[in-house]
Amino acid sequence: MDTGKSPELSLADLLERVETSAIASIKGTVSGILSIISDPAASSSDLIQLIEVDPPLAAKILRVANSSYYATSRTISDIHQALIWVGFDTLKEIILTQKMSELFHDGMSVCGYSHLHLWRHSLAVALLAKTIYRREFGEKGNNAYAAGLMHDIGVIVEDQLLHREFISMVQAMEKSPQALTEAELSLFGYDHGRVGRALAEKWNFPAELIEGIGFHHNPEGASEKHCLFTKTIFIADYLMFEQGYGYVRMPLPDREILQQYVRDLGLQWYALRLIVELVREELGQIEQKGYLAV
Ligand SMILES: [Fe+2]
Ligand SMILES: [Fe+2]
């Protein structure tokens, strides 16, 4: 948090500082989960090992397994049983989500920006990106979920490690609205996409995630191979901001850009609107039941 020291850091210095911060403690777990997600040979016992050393996480998984989503006449009290009940993919999502939520602790709120709002935004983008992949492309969407959840990790880093400057920037944006990335570029010389990409590279994330996180505001920067994936994150980010799941007050990019990406992905607006509605309902249920609360 704010150390009271000034000046801005170079990107290299910022990354260096990440290694000794709270972000670093998340790194190991997130990298571990991602390698399990991307490894087809990974087994449920790999995940159970991660869960068993983390009591709050184990409690959350049991809570989900015993929820009405998975309604059953008996009560599940064993992690192995819970795993069978909720399934491997859902379990991975719960772990990843729980670990990420550890980065959003306090109740600080400035000019519409708060950790809670940033957390809701990240989760909303994750769910929307995943649901687009599932319903429109017939894929599991695990990487889309992971990229959505972590796409603004650069914002978390700036907030935690350049706190004073970051908060002044948010306050200045309130008076003269501009895109967050523009404000960051003029203040720090880099934006949160650049920070996220550098971290994802440093942590050896899969290329798809590196690009999805790094270029979510400018998908043209992504390689051809991951361009559509990155555009999906852009679309999810845009639509959830529009739906009130933003975390800072700022003008959205030109809507024509969004429409172009929707065409590039071959998505139909009526289908997309339906998916957004489903995700809003899901978020409402999650918030109501408090499964993924901060
Ligand atoms: Fe962003
Ligand atoms: Fe975002």
Coordinates of C-alpha atoms and ligand atoms in Angstrom, one line a residue:
M1 CA 0.0 0.0 0.0
D2 CA 1.0 3.6 0.2
T3 CA 4.5 4.0 1.6
G4 CA 4.4 7.7 1.4
K5 CA 7.3 7.7 -1.0
S6 CA 6.8 9.3 -4.3
P7 CA 7.9 8.9 -7.5
E8 CA 6.6 6.7 -10.2
L9 CA 8.4 3.5 -11.0
S10 CA 9.7 2.2 -14.3
L11 CA 7.9 -1.0 -15.4
A12 CA 11.0 -3.0 -14.6
D13 CA 11.1 -1.6 -11.0
L14 CA 7.4 -2.2 -10.6
L15 CA 7.8 -5.9 -11.6
E16 CA 10.7 -6.1 -9.2
R17 CA 8.5 -4.8 -6.4
V18 CA 5.8 -7.3 -7.2
E19 CA 8.1 -10.1 -6.1
T20 CA 8.2 -8.8 -2.5
S21 CA 4.5 -7.9 -2.2
A22 CA 1.2 -9.7 -1.5
I23 CA 0.9 -10.3 -5.3
A24 CA 3.8 -12.6 -5.1
S25 CA 2.1 -15.0 -2.7
I26 CA -0.8 -15.4 -5.2
K27 CA 1.7 -16.0 -8.0
G28 CA 2.6 -19.6 -6.9
T29 CA -0.9 -20.7 -6.5
V30 CA -2.2 -19.1 -9.7
S31 CA 0.7 -20.5 -11.7
G32 CA 0.0 -23.9 -10.2
I33 CA -3.6 -23.8 -11.1
L34 CA -3.0 -22.7 -14.6
S35 CA -0.5 -25.4 -15.2
I36 CA -3.0 -27.9 -14.0
I37 CA -5.7 -26.4 -16.2
S38 CA -3.5 -26.5 -19.3
D39 CA -2.2 -30.0 -18.5
P40 CA -4.6 -32.7 -19.9
A41 CA -2.8 -35.3 -17.7
A42 CA -3.4 -33.4 -14.5
S43 CA -5.6 -35.3 -12.1
S44 CA -8.0 -34.4 -9.4
S45 CA -5.4 -35.3 -6.7
D46 CA -3.3 -32.4 -8.0
L47 CA -6.1 -30.1 -7.2
I48 CA -6.9 -31.7 -3.9
Q49 CA -3.3 -31.1 -2.8
L50 CA -3.8 -27.4 -3.4
I51 CA -7.1 -27.3 -1.5
E52 CA -6.0 -29.3 1.5
V53 CA -3.5 -26.7 2.5
D54 CA -6.0 -23.9 2.4
P55 CA -8.9 -24.2 4.9
P56 CA -10.9 -21.2 3.7
L57 CA -10.8 -22.7 0.2
A58 CA -11.8 -26.1 1.4
A59 CA -14.7 -24.5 3.2
K60 CA -15.8 -22.7 0.1
I61 CA -15.8 -25.8 -2.0
L62 CA -17.9 -27.7 0.5
R63 CA -20.3 -24.8 0.7
V64 CA -20.7 -24.8 -3.1
A65 CA -21.0 -28.6 -3.2
N66 CA -23.8 -28.4 -0.6
S67 CA -25.6 -25.5 -2.3
S68 CA -28.9 -25.7 -4.1
Y69 CA -27.0 -25.8 -7.4
Y70 CA -26.0 -29.3 -6.5
A71 CA -29.1 -30.1 -4.4
T72 CA -29.0 -33.5 -2.8
S73 CA -30.7 -35.1 0.1
R74 CA -27.3 -35.8 1.8
T75 CA -24.7 -33.4 3.1
I76 CA -21.2 -33.5 1.7
S77 CA -18.4 -33.1 4.2
D78 CA -15.5 -34.6 2.4
I79 CA -13.3 -32.8 -0.2
H80 CA -13.0 -35.9 -2.4
Q81 CA -16.8 -36.3 -2.4
A82 CA -17.2 -32.6 -3.1
L83 CA -14.9 -32.9 -6.1
I84 CA -16.9 -35.7 -7.6
W85 CA -20.1 -33.8 -7.0
V86 CA -19.2 -30.4 -8.5
G87 CA -16.8 -31.7 -11.1
F88 CA -13.2 -31.0 -12.1
D89 CA -13.8 -27.9 -14.2
T90 CA -16.0 -26.1 -11.7
L91 CA -13.6 -26.9 -9.0
K92 CA -10.7 -25.3 -10.9
E93 CA -12.8 -22.2 -11.3
I94 CA -13.6 -22.0 -7.6
I95 CA -9.9 -22.3 -6.7
L96 CA -8.8 -19.7 -9.2
T97 CA -11.5 -17.3 -8.1
Q98 CA -10.9 -17.8 -4.4
K99 CA -7.1 -17.2 -4.9
M100 CA -7.7 -14.1 -6.9
S101 CA -10.2 -12.7 -4.4
E102 CA -7.4 -12.6 -1.8
L103 CA -6.0 -9.6 -3.7
F104 CA -9.1 -7.6 -3.1
H105 CA -9.3 -7.2 0.7
D106 CA -10.2 -3.9 2.1
G107 CA -13.3 -1.7 1.7
M108 CA -11.5 1.4 0.4
S109 CA -13.6 3.4 -2.0
V110 CA -12.6 6.6 -4.0
C111 CA -14.6 8.3 -6.7
G112 CA -16.5 5.2 -7.6
Y113 CA -13.3 3.0 -7.6
S114 CA -13.2 0.3 -4.9
H115 CA -11.6 -3.1 -4.6
L116 CA -15.0 -4.6 -4.4
H117 CA -16.0 -3.1 -7.7
L118 CA -12.8 -4.2 -9.3
W119 CA -13.4 -7.7 -8.0
R120 CA -17.0 -7.8 -9.3
H121 CA -15.9 -6.5 -12.6
S122 CA -13.2 -9.2 -12.9
L123 CA -15.6 -11.9 -12.0
A124 CA -18.3 -10.5 -14.4
V125 CA -15.8 -10.4 -17.3
A126 CA -14.6 -14.0 -16.5
L127 CA -18.2 -15.3 -16.5
L128 CA -19.1 -13.6 -19.7
A129 CA -16.0 -14.6 -21.6
K130 CA -16.4 -18.2 -20.5
T131 CA -20.1 -18.2 -21.4
I132 CA -19.4 -16.9 -24.9
Y133 CA -17.0 -19.7 -25.4
R134 CA -19.4 -22.3 -24.0
R135 CA -22.6 -21.3 -25.8
E136 CA -21.2 -19.8 -29.0
F137 CA -18.1 -21.8 -29.7
G138 CA -18.9 -25.1 -27.9
E139 CA -15.8 -25.0 -25.9
K140 CA -15.2 -25.3 -22.1
G141 CA -13.8 -21.7 -21.9
N142 CA -11.4 -22.4 -19.0
N143 CA -8.8 -20.1 -20.4
A144 CA -11.4 -17.4 -21.2
Y145 CA -12.5 -17.6 -17.6
A146 CA -8.9 -17.4 -16.3
A147 CA -8.1 -14.5 -18.6
G148 CA -11.3 -12.7 -17.7
L149 CA -10.6 -13.1 -14.0
M150 CA -7.0 -11.8 -14.3
H151 CA -7.3 -9.3 -17.2
D152 CA -7.1 -6.3 -14.9
I153 CA -4.4 -7.7 -12.6
G154 CA -2.2 -4.7 -13.8
V155 CA -4.7 -2.4 -12.1
I156 CA -4.4 -4.3 -8.8
V157 CA -0.6 -4.0 -9.0
E158 CA -0.7 -0.3 -9.7
D159 CA -3.2 0.2 -6.9
Q160 CA -1.2 -1.8 -4.4
L161 CA 2.3 -0.7 -5.3
L162 CA 1.8 2.8 -6.6
H163 CA -1.2 3.5 -4.4
R164 CA -0.9 7.3 -3.9
E165 CA -0.3 8.0 -7.6
F166 CA -3.0 5.6 -8.6
I167 CA -5.7 7.2 -6.3
S168 CA -4.7 10.7 -7.4
M169 CA -5.2 9.5 -11.0
V170 CA -8.7 8.1 -10.3
Q171 CA -9.6 11.4 -8.6
A172 CA -8.3 13.4 -11.6
M173 CA -10.4 11.2 -13.9
E174 CA -13.5 12.1 -12.0
K175 CA -12.9 15.8 -12.9
S176 CA -11.7 15.4 -16.4
P177 CA -13.0 12.0 -17.7
Q178 CA -10.6 10.0 -19.9
A179 CA -9.9 6.3 -20.6
L180 CA -8.0 4.6 -17.8
T181 CA -5.3 3.5 -20.2
E182 CA -4.7 7.1 -21.4
A183 CA -4.5 8.4 -17.8
E184 CA -2.0 5.6 -16.9
L185 CA 0.2 6.2 -20.0
S186 CA 0.5 9.9 -19.2
L187 CA 1.2 9.3 -15.5
F188 CA 3.3 6.1 -15.4
G189 CA 4.4 5.7 -19.0
Y190 CA 2.7 2.3 -19.2
D191 CA -0.9 1.0 -18.8
H192 CA -2.3 -1.9 -16.8
G193 CA -2.5 -4.1 -19.9
R194 CA 1.3 -3.7 -20.3
V195 CA 1.8 -4.4 -16.6
G196 CA -0.4 -7.5 -16.8
R197 CA 1.3 -8.8 -19.9
A198 CA 4.8 -8.4 -18.3
L199 CA 3.6 -10.3 -15.2
A200 CA 1.9 -13.0 -17.1
E201 CA 5.1 -13.5 -19.1
K202 CA 7.3 -13.5 -16.0
W203 CA 5.0 -16.1 -14.4
N204 CA 5.1 -18.3 -17.5
F205 CA 1.4 -18.2 -18.2
P206 CA 0.2 -19.9 -21.4
A207 CA 0.5 -17.5 -24.5
E208 CA -3.2 -17.2 -24.8
L209 CA -3.5 -15.8 -21.3
I210 CA -0.5 -13.5 -21.7
E211 CA -2.1 -11.9 -24.8
G212 CA -5.7 -12.0 -23.5
I213 CA -4.5 -10.1 -20.4
G214 CA -2.0 -7.9 -22.2
F215 CA -4.1 -6.7 -25.1
H216 CA -7.6 -6.7 -23.7
H217 CA -7.8 -2.9 -24.5
N218 CA -6.1 -3.2 -27.9
P219 CA -6.7 -6.7 -29.4
E220 CA -4.9 -5.6 -32.6
G221 CA -1.6 -6.0 -30.7
A222 CA -2.3 -9.7 -30.2
S223 CA -0.9 -12.4 -32.5
E224 CA -3.2 -13.7 -35.2
K225 CA -3.5 -17.0 -33.3
H226 CA -4.9 -15.4 -30.1
C227 CA -6.6 -12.4 -31.7
L228 CA -10.2 -13.7 -31.4
F229 CA -9.6 -14.9 -27.9
T230 CA -8.3 -11.4 -27.0
K231 CA -11.3 -9.8 -28.7
T232 CA -13.6 -11.9 -26.6
I233 CA -12.0 -10.5 -23.5
F234 CA -12.4 -6.9 -24.9
I235 CA -16.1 -7.6 -25.7
A236 CA -16.7 -9.1 -22.2
D237 CA -14.9 -6.1 -20.6
Y238 CA -16.9 -3.6 -22.6
L239 CA -20.3 -5.2 -22.1
M240 CA -19.9 -5.7 -18.4
F241 CA -18.7 -2.1 -17.9
E242 CA -21.8 -1.0 -19.8
Q243 CA -24.0 -3.2 -17.6
G244 CA -22.8 -1.4 -14.5
Y245 CA -20.1 -3.8 -13.6
G246 CA -17.3 -1.3 -14.0
Y247 CA -14.9 -0.1 -11.3
V248 CA -13.9 3.4 -12.4
R249 CA -15.8 6.2 -14.1
M250 CA -14.6 6.6 -17.6
P251 CA -15.8 6.9 -21.2
L252 CA -16.0 3.6 -23.0
P253 CA -14.2 3.2 -26.4
D254 CA -16.1 4.0 -29.6
R255 CA -19.0 1.5 -29.9
E256 CA -18.1 0.8 -33.6
I257 CA -14.9 -1.0 -32.3
L258 CA -17.1 -3.3 -30.2
Q259 CA -19.4 -3.9 -33.1
Q260 CA -16.5 -4.7 -35.4
Y261 CA -15.1 -7.3 -32.9
V262 CA -18.6 -8.9 -32.5
R263 CA -18.7 -9.3 -36.3
D264 CA -15.1 -10.7 -36.3
L265 CA -16.1 -13.4 -33.8
G266 CA -19.2 -14.2 -35.9
L267 CA -21.5 -13.4 -32.9
Q268 CA -25.1 -12.4 -33.2
W269 CA -26.3 -9.5 -31.0
Y270 CA -29.5 -11.3 -29.9
A271 CA -27.4 -14.3 -28.7
L272 CA -24.9 -12.0 -27.0
R273 CA -27.7 -10.1 -25.2
L274 CA -29.1 -13.4 -24.0
I275 CA -25.7 -14.4 -22.7
V276 CA -25.2 -11.1 -20.9
E277 CA -28.6 -11.6 -19.2
L278 CA -27.6 -15.1 -18.1
V279 CA -24.4 -13.8 -16.7
R280 CA -26.2 -11.0 -14.8
E281 CA -28.5 -13.6 -13.3
E282 CA -25.5 -15.8 -12.3
L283 CA -23.7 -12.8 -10.8
G284 CA -26.9 -11.9 -8.9
Q285 CA -27.1 -15.5 -7.5
I286 CA -23.4 -15.5 -6.6
E287 CA -23.7 -12.1 -4.7
Q288 CA -26.9 -13.2 -3.0
K289 CA -25.5 -16.4 -1.8
G290 CA -22.1 -14.9 -1.0
Y291 CA -20.1 -17.8 -2.4
L292 CA -17.5 -15.6 -4.0
A293 CA -17.7 -12.5 -1.8
V294 CA -14.5 -10.7 -1.0
Ligands
FE1 FE -8.6 -3.2 -18.3
FE2 FE -11.6 -4.7 -17.3

